[in-house]
Short mmCIF file of N, CA, C and O in Angstrom, two decimals:
data_model
loop_
_atom_site.label_atom_id
_atom_site.label_comp_id
_atom_site.label_asym_id
_atom_site.label_seq_id
_atom_site.Cartn_x
_atom_site.Cartn_y
_atom_site.Cartn_z
N MET A 1 0.85 -1.16 0.00
CA MET A 1 0.00 0.00 0.00
C MET A 1 0.91 1.23 0.00
O MET A 1 1.88 1.29 0.72
N GLU A 2 0.52 2.19 -0.80
CA GLU A 2 1.27 3.43 -0.88
C GLU A 2 0.42 4.57 -0.33
O GLU A 2 -0.75 4.71 -0.67
N ILE A 3 1.02 5.35 0.54
CA ILE A 3 0.36 6.54 1.09
C ILE A 3 0.94 7.74 0.37
O ILE A 3 2.15 7.94 0.36
N ILE A 4 0.07 8.55 -0.23
CA ILE A 4 0.50 9.74 -0.97
C ILE A 4 0.00 10.96 -0.20
O ILE A 4 -1.20 11.15 -0.04
N TRP A 5 0.93 11.76 0.27
CA TRP A 5 0.57 12.97 1.01
C TRP A 5 0.45 14.12 0.03
O TRP A 5 1.39 14.43 -0.69
N LYS A 6 -0.73 14.73 0.00
CA LYS A 6 -0.97 15.91 -0.84
C LYS A 6 -0.74 17.15 0.01
O LYS A 6 -1.15 17.22 1.15
N HIS A 7 -0.08 18.12 -0.58
CA HIS A 7 0.15 19.40 0.10
C HIS A 7 -0.54 20.48 -0.72
O HIS A 7 -0.15 20.74 -1.85
N THR A 8 -1.54 21.09 -0.13
CA THR A 8 -2.31 22.09 -0.87
C THR A 8 -1.75 23.49 -0.74
O THR A 8 -2.30 24.42 -1.28
N GLY A 9 -0.66 23.64 0.00
CA GLY A 9 -0.04 24.95 0.11
C GLY A 9 -0.45 25.73 1.34
O GLY A 9 0.06 26.80 1.58
N ASP A 10 -1.40 25.21 2.12
CA ASP A 10 -1.78 25.91 3.35
C ASP A 10 -0.62 25.86 4.33
O ASP A 10 0.03 24.83 4.49
N SER A 11 -0.36 26.96 4.99
CA SER A 11 0.76 27.00 5.93
C SER A 11 0.44 26.23 7.21
O SER A 11 1.32 25.71 7.86
N ILE A 12 -0.84 26.18 7.60
CA ILE A 12 -1.22 25.44 8.80
C ILE A 12 -1.83 24.12 8.36
O ILE A 12 -2.71 24.07 7.53
N GLY A 13 -1.32 23.07 8.92
CA GLY A 13 -1.83 21.75 8.59
C GLY A 13 -1.70 20.84 9.79
O GLY A 13 -1.62 21.30 10.93
N LEU A 14 -1.66 19.57 9.54
CA LEU A 14 -1.53 18.59 10.60
C LEU A 14 -0.12 18.62 11.16
O LEU A 14 0.85 18.76 10.41
N ASN A 15 -0.01 18.44 12.47
CA ASN A 15 1.33 18.35 13.04
C ASN A 15 1.89 16.95 12.78
O ASN A 15 1.18 16.06 12.32
N HIS A 16 3.17 16.78 13.07
CA HIS A 16 3.85 15.52 12.74
C HIS A 16 3.20 14.32 13.43
O HIS A 16 2.98 13.28 12.82
N GLU A 17 2.86 14.48 14.70
CA GLU A 17 2.23 13.39 15.45
C GLU A 17 0.87 13.02 14.85
O GLU A 17 0.54 11.84 14.72
N SER A 18 0.10 14.02 14.45
CA SER A 18 -1.20 13.76 13.84
C SER A 18 -1.06 13.04 12.51
O SER A 18 -1.86 12.17 12.18
N LYS A 19 -0.04 13.39 11.74
CA LYS A 19 0.20 12.71 10.46
C LYS A 19 0.52 11.24 10.66
O LYS A 19 0.00 10.37 9.94
N ILE A 20 1.35 10.94 11.65
CA ILE A 20 1.70 9.55 11.94
C ILE A 20 0.47 8.78 12.39
O ILE A 20 0.20 7.67 11.91
N ASP A 21 -0.31 9.38 13.30
CA ASP A 21 -1.53 8.72 13.79
C ASP A 21 -2.52 8.48 12.65
O ASP A 21 -3.13 7.42 12.55
N LEU A 22 -2.68 9.47 11.78
CA LEU A 22 -3.61 9.36 10.67
C LEU A 22 -3.16 8.28 9.68
O LEU A 22 -3.96 7.47 9.23
N GLU A 23 -1.87 8.26 9.36
CA GLU A 23 -1.38 7.25 8.43
C GLU A 23 -1.58 5.84 8.99
O GLU A 23 -2.02 4.94 8.28
N TYR A 24 -1.29 5.66 10.26
CA TYR A 24 -1.50 4.35 10.89
C TYR A 24 -2.98 3.96 10.83
O TYR A 24 -3.33 2.84 10.47
N ALA A 25 -3.87 4.89 11.17
CA ALA A 25 -5.31 4.62 11.18
C ALA A 25 -5.81 4.28 9.77
O ALA A 25 -6.64 3.39 9.61
N VAL A 26 -5.30 4.98 8.77
CA VAL A 26 -5.73 4.72 7.39
C VAL A 26 -5.27 3.34 6.94
O VAL A 26 -6.03 2.58 6.35
N ARG A 27 -4.02 3.00 7.23
CA ARG A 27 -3.51 1.66 6.86
C ARG A 27 -4.35 0.57 7.52
O ARG A 27 -4.74 -0.40 6.88
N LEU A 28 -4.63 0.73 8.81
CA LEU A 28 -5.42 -0.25 9.54
C LEU A 28 -6.83 -0.34 8.95
O LEU A 28 -7.36 -1.44 8.75
N GLN A 29 -7.42 0.79 8.63
CA GLN A 29 -8.77 0.81 8.07
C GLN A 29 -8.82 0.09 6.72
O GLN A 29 -9.73 -0.70 6.47
N VAL A 30 -7.83 0.32 5.87
CA VAL A 30 -7.82 -0.33 4.55
C VAL A 30 -7.67 -1.84 4.70
O VAL A 30 -8.38 -2.61 4.02
N VAL A 31 -6.79 -2.28 5.58
CA VAL A 31 -6.62 -3.72 5.81
C VAL A 31 -7.92 -4.33 6.31
O VAL A 31 -8.36 -5.39 5.82
N LYS A 32 -8.58 -3.67 7.26
CA LYS A 32 -9.85 -4.19 7.78
C LYS A 32 -10.92 -4.24 6.70
O LYS A 32 -11.71 -5.19 6.64
N ILE A 33 -10.97 -3.23 5.85
CA ILE A 33 -11.95 -3.22 4.76
C ILE A 33 -11.72 -4.41 3.84
O ILE A 33 -12.66 -5.11 3.47
N LEU A 34 -10.46 -4.62 3.46
CA LEU A 34 -10.18 -5.73 2.54
C LEU A 34 -10.47 -7.09 3.18
O LEU A 34 -10.99 -7.97 2.52
N ILE A 35 -10.14 -7.24 4.45
CA ILE A 35 -10.42 -8.51 5.12
C ILE A 35 -11.93 -8.77 5.16
O ILE A 35 -12.39 -9.87 4.90
N LYS A 36 -12.69 -7.72 5.47
CA LYS A 36 -14.14 -7.88 5.58
C LYS A 36 -14.83 -8.01 4.21
O LYS A 36 -15.71 -8.85 4.04
N GLU A 37 -14.44 -7.19 3.26
CA GLU A 37 -15.15 -7.12 1.98
C GLU A 37 -14.57 -8.03 0.89
O GLU A 37 -15.32 -8.46 0.01
N ALA A 38 -13.27 -8.24 0.92
CA ALA A 38 -12.66 -8.98 -0.19
C ALA A 38 -11.33 -9.59 0.24
O ALA A 38 -10.27 -9.22 -0.24
N GLU A 39 -11.40 -10.52 1.17
CA GLU A 39 -10.17 -11.11 1.71
C GLU A 39 -9.30 -11.74 0.62
O GLU A 39 -8.08 -11.72 0.71
N HIS A 40 -9.93 -12.23 -0.41
CA HIS A 40 -9.16 -12.85 -1.51
C HIS A 40 -8.29 -11.84 -2.27
O HIS A 40 -7.41 -12.22 -3.02
N LEU A 41 -8.51 -10.54 -2.04
CA LEU A 41 -7.72 -9.50 -2.70
C LEU A 41 -6.56 -8.99 -1.84
O LEU A 41 -5.82 -8.11 -2.26
N MET A 42 -6.39 -9.55 -0.64
CA MET A 42 -5.32 -9.10 0.25
C MET A 42 -3.94 -9.23 -0.40
O MET A 42 -3.05 -8.44 -0.10
N ASN A 43 -3.75 -10.19 -1.27
CA ASN A 43 -2.46 -10.35 -1.94
C ASN A 43 -2.13 -9.16 -2.83
O ASN A 43 -0.98 -8.99 -3.23
N TYR A 44 -3.11 -8.34 -3.15
CA TYR A 44 -2.92 -7.21 -4.05
C TYR A 44 -2.90 -5.87 -3.32
O TYR A 44 -3.02 -4.82 -3.95
N ILE A 45 -2.72 -5.89 -2.01
CA ILE A 45 -2.74 -4.65 -1.23
C ILE A 45 -1.63 -3.69 -1.67
O ILE A 45 -1.76 -2.48 -1.53
N SER A 46 -0.57 -4.22 -2.25
CA SER A 46 0.51 -3.34 -2.70
C SER A 46 0.08 -2.46 -3.88
O SER A 46 0.75 -1.47 -4.18
N LEU A 47 -1.03 -2.78 -4.51
CA LEU A 47 -1.54 -1.98 -5.62
C LEU A 47 -2.43 -0.82 -5.16
O LEU A 47 -2.82 0.02 -5.96
N VAL A 48 -2.73 -0.77 -3.87
CA VAL A 48 -3.62 0.25 -3.32
C VAL A 48 -2.84 1.54 -3.08
O VAL A 48 -1.76 1.53 -2.50
N GLY A 49 -3.40 2.64 -3.54
CA GLY A 49 -2.84 3.96 -3.27
C GLY A 49 -3.86 4.78 -2.50
O GLY A 49 -5.04 4.82 -2.87
N ILE A 50 -3.42 5.41 -1.43
CA ILE A 50 -4.30 6.24 -0.62
C ILE A 50 -3.72 7.64 -0.58
O ILE A 50 -2.53 7.83 -0.34
N GLN A 51 -4.56 8.65 -0.85
CA GLN A 51 -4.13 10.05 -0.79
C GLN A 51 -4.62 10.65 0.51
O GLN A 51 -5.78 10.46 0.90
N ILE A 52 -3.73 11.38 1.18
CA ILE A 52 -4.09 12.10 2.40
C ILE A 52 -3.71 13.56 2.20
O ILE A 52 -2.58 13.87 1.85
N ASP A 53 -4.67 14.44 2.42
CA ASP A 53 -4.40 15.87 2.32
C ASP A 53 -3.78 16.32 3.64
O ASP A 53 -4.41 16.25 4.69
N ALA A 54 -2.53 16.78 3.59
CA ALA A 54 -1.79 17.14 4.79
C ALA A 54 -2.37 18.35 5.50
O ALA A 54 -2.12 18.55 6.69
N SER A 55 -3.15 19.16 4.82
CA SER A 55 -3.67 20.36 5.46
C SER A 55 -4.94 20.10 6.26
O SER A 55 -5.18 20.74 7.28
N ASN A 56 -5.77 19.13 5.81
CA ASN A 56 -7.03 18.92 6.52
C ASN A 56 -7.32 17.47 6.88
O ASN A 56 -8.34 17.17 7.48
N GLY A 57 -6.45 16.55 6.50
CA GLY A 57 -6.62 15.15 6.87
C GLY A 57 -7.61 14.37 6.03
O GLY A 57 -7.93 13.23 6.36
N GLN A 58 -8.13 14.95 4.95
CA GLN A 58 -9.07 14.23 4.08
C GLN A 58 -8.35 13.07 3.40
O GLN A 58 -7.24 13.22 2.90
N ILE A 59 -9.00 11.92 3.38
CA ILE A 59 -8.41 10.74 2.75
C ILE A 59 -9.27 10.28 1.59
O ILE A 59 -10.48 10.43 1.59
N SER A 60 -8.59 9.74 0.57
CA SER A 60 -9.30 9.22 -0.60
C SER A 60 -8.45 8.13 -1.24
O SER A 60 -7.24 8.04 -1.01
N VAL A 61 -9.09 7.32 -2.04
CA VAL A 61 -8.38 6.27 -2.77
C VAL A 61 -7.79 6.91 -4.02
O VAL A 61 -8.47 7.66 -4.73
N HIS A 62 -6.52 6.62 -4.28
CA HIS A 62 -5.86 7.17 -5.46
C HIS A 62 -6.52 6.59 -6.71
O HIS A 62 -6.82 5.40 -6.77
N PRO A 63 -6.74 7.44 -7.73
CA PRO A 63 -7.43 6.98 -8.95
C PRO A 63 -6.72 5.84 -9.70
O PRO A 63 -7.36 5.12 -10.45
N GLU A 64 -5.44 5.67 -9.49
CA GLU A 64 -4.71 4.59 -10.18
C GLU A 64 -4.85 3.24 -9.49
O GLU A 64 -4.32 2.24 -9.99
N THR A 65 -5.56 3.19 -8.37
CA THR A 65 -5.81 1.91 -7.70
C THR A 65 -6.76 1.10 -8.59
O THR A 65 -7.82 1.58 -8.97
N PRO A 66 -6.38 -0.13 -8.94
CA PRO A 66 -7.21 -0.92 -9.86
C PRO A 66 -8.52 -1.40 -9.23
O PRO A 66 -8.62 -1.53 -8.01
N GLU A 67 -9.49 -1.64 -10.09
CA GLU A 67 -10.75 -2.26 -9.67
C GLU A 67 -10.49 -3.74 -9.45
O GLU A 67 -9.63 -4.31 -10.07
N PRO A 68 -11.19 -4.39 -8.59
CA PRO A 68 -12.26 -3.94 -7.70
C PRO A 68 -11.75 -3.36 -6.39
O PRO A 68 -12.54 -2.97 -5.54
N LEU A 69 -10.42 -3.28 -6.22
CA LEU A 69 -9.88 -2.71 -4.99
C LEU A 69 -10.39 -1.29 -4.75
O LEU A 69 -10.80 -0.94 -3.65
N TYR A 70 -10.35 -0.48 -5.81
CA TYR A 70 -10.77 0.92 -5.69
C TYR A 70 -12.18 1.01 -5.13
O TYR A 70 -12.43 1.71 -4.16
N SER A 71 -13.11 0.31 -5.73
CA SER A 71 -14.51 0.38 -5.32
C SER A 71 -14.73 -0.15 -3.91
O SER A 71 -15.46 0.47 -3.11
N LYS A 72 -14.13 -1.27 -3.58
CA LYS A 72 -14.31 -1.87 -2.25
C LYS A 72 -13.83 -0.92 -1.16
O LYS A 72 -14.48 -0.79 -0.12
N ILE A 73 -12.69 -0.27 -1.41
CA ILE A 73 -12.14 0.61 -0.39
C ILE A 73 -12.87 1.95 -0.37
O ILE A 73 -13.24 2.45 0.70
N ALA A 74 -13.11 2.54 -1.53
CA ALA A 74 -13.74 3.87 -1.61
C ALA A 74 -15.11 3.89 -0.95
O ALA A 74 -15.46 4.85 -0.25
N VAL A 75 -15.89 2.86 -1.14
CA VAL A 75 -17.24 2.81 -0.58
C VAL A 75 -17.21 2.72 0.95
O VAL A 75 -18.06 3.28 1.63
N ASN A 76 -16.22 2.03 1.48
CA ASN A 76 -16.17 1.76 2.92
C ASN A 76 -15.21 2.67 3.70
O ASN A 76 -15.14 2.57 4.92
N LEU A 77 -14.50 3.54 3.02
CA LEU A 77 -13.52 4.41 3.66
C LEU A 77 -14.21 5.47 4.52
O LEU A 77 -15.10 6.18 4.04
N VAL A 78 -13.82 5.56 5.76
CA VAL A 78 -14.40 6.53 6.69
C VAL A 78 -13.39 7.66 6.88
O VAL A 78 -12.22 7.41 7.17
N GLN A 79 -13.86 8.88 6.70
CA GLN A 79 -12.98 10.04 6.88
C GLN A 79 -12.57 10.17 8.33
O GLN A 79 -13.32 9.84 9.24
N SER A 80 -11.37 10.70 8.52
CA SER A 80 -10.87 10.92 9.87
C SER A 80 -11.68 12.02 10.55
O SER A 80 -12.33 12.82 9.89
N LYS A 81 -11.60 12.04 11.85
CA LYS A 81 -12.26 13.11 12.59
C LYS A 81 -11.52 14.41 12.33
O LYS A 81 -10.51 14.44 11.66
N GLU A 82 -12.02 15.50 12.88
CA GLU A 82 -11.41 16.80 12.67
C GLU A 82 -9.93 16.75 13.01
O GLU A 82 -9.54 16.25 14.05
N PRO A 83 -9.08 17.27 12.13
CA PRO A 83 -7.63 17.17 12.37
C PRO A 83 -7.18 18.02 13.56
O PRO A 83 -7.79 19.03 13.88
N LYS A 84 -6.12 17.55 14.17
CA LYS A 84 -5.52 18.31 15.26
C LYS A 84 -4.57 19.32 14.66
O LYS A 84 -3.70 18.97 13.87
N LEU A 85 -4.74 20.56 15.03
CA LEU A 85 -3.83 21.58 14.54
C LEU A 85 -2.56 21.54 15.37
O LEU A 85 -2.55 21.05 16.49
N PRO A 86 -1.46 22.08 14.83
CA PRO A 86 -0.20 22.03 15.56
C PRO A 86 -0.32 22.66 16.94
O PRO A 86 -0.95 23.70 17.10
N LYS A 87 0.28 22.00 17.89
CA LYS A 87 0.27 22.54 19.25
C LYS A 87 1.32 23.62 19.35
O LYS A 87 2.35 23.56 18.69
N SER A 88 1.05 24.61 20.17
CA SER A 88 2.05 25.65 20.35
C SER A 88 3.21 25.08 21.16
O SER A 88 3.03 24.25 22.04
N ILE A 89 4.40 25.51 20.85
CA ILE A 89 5.58 25.02 21.53
C ILE A 89 5.76 25.82 22.82
O ILE A 89 5.86 27.05 22.77
N PRO A 90 5.77 25.15 23.97
CA PRO A 90 5.90 25.89 25.22
C PRO A 90 7.29 26.51 25.34
O PRO A 90 8.27 25.97 24.86
N SER A 91 7.32 27.66 25.99
CA SER A 91 8.62 28.30 26.18
C SER A 91 9.41 27.54 27.22
O SER A 91 8.88 26.73 27.98
N ILE A 92 10.70 27.81 27.28
CA ILE A 92 11.58 27.13 28.24
C ILE A 92 11.13 27.45 29.66
O ILE A 92 11.15 26.58 30.52
N LEU A 93 10.68 28.66 29.92
CA LEU A 93 10.26 29.03 31.26
C LEU A 93 9.02 28.26 31.71
O LEU A 93 8.87 27.94 32.88
N GLU A 94 8.13 27.96 30.78
CA GLU A 94 6.91 27.22 31.13
C GLU A 94 7.24 25.78 31.48
O GLU A 94 6.53 25.16 32.26
N THR A 95 8.27 25.21 30.90
CA THR A 95 8.60 23.82 31.15
C THR A 95 9.56 23.62 32.29
O THR A 95 9.73 22.53 32.79
N ALA A 96 10.23 24.70 32.70
CA ALA A 96 11.20 24.58 33.80
C ALA A 96 10.46 24.51 35.14
O ALA A 96 9.48 25.21 35.36
N HIS A 97 10.92 23.65 35.98
CA HIS A 97 10.34 23.49 37.32
C HIS A 97 11.34 24.00 38.34
O HIS A 97 12.42 23.47 38.48
N PHE A 98 10.95 25.07 39.06
CA PHE A 98 11.86 25.65 40.06
C PHE A 98 11.50 25.16 41.43
O PHE A 98 10.43 24.91 41.80
#
């Protein structure tokens, strides 16, 4: 399976931790979909392409994913919840314990 990160040019997007969590969740979701809907196609998971928009976390099946993989995954793919925006970095004084 290939994960393709799209960058739309927005300066604010998902933080690094959110990207890792989202990629893991998407991979797990695709595997579960294939096991449930078309276990006999699991050998072809390397042909699956998933696009993730780095600015808002929207996920979609890449158009070059062959049928019937594309249809099985696209119909059952659940969008992620609202993305986490980058956390502000605490100053050194806030983290120091006196």
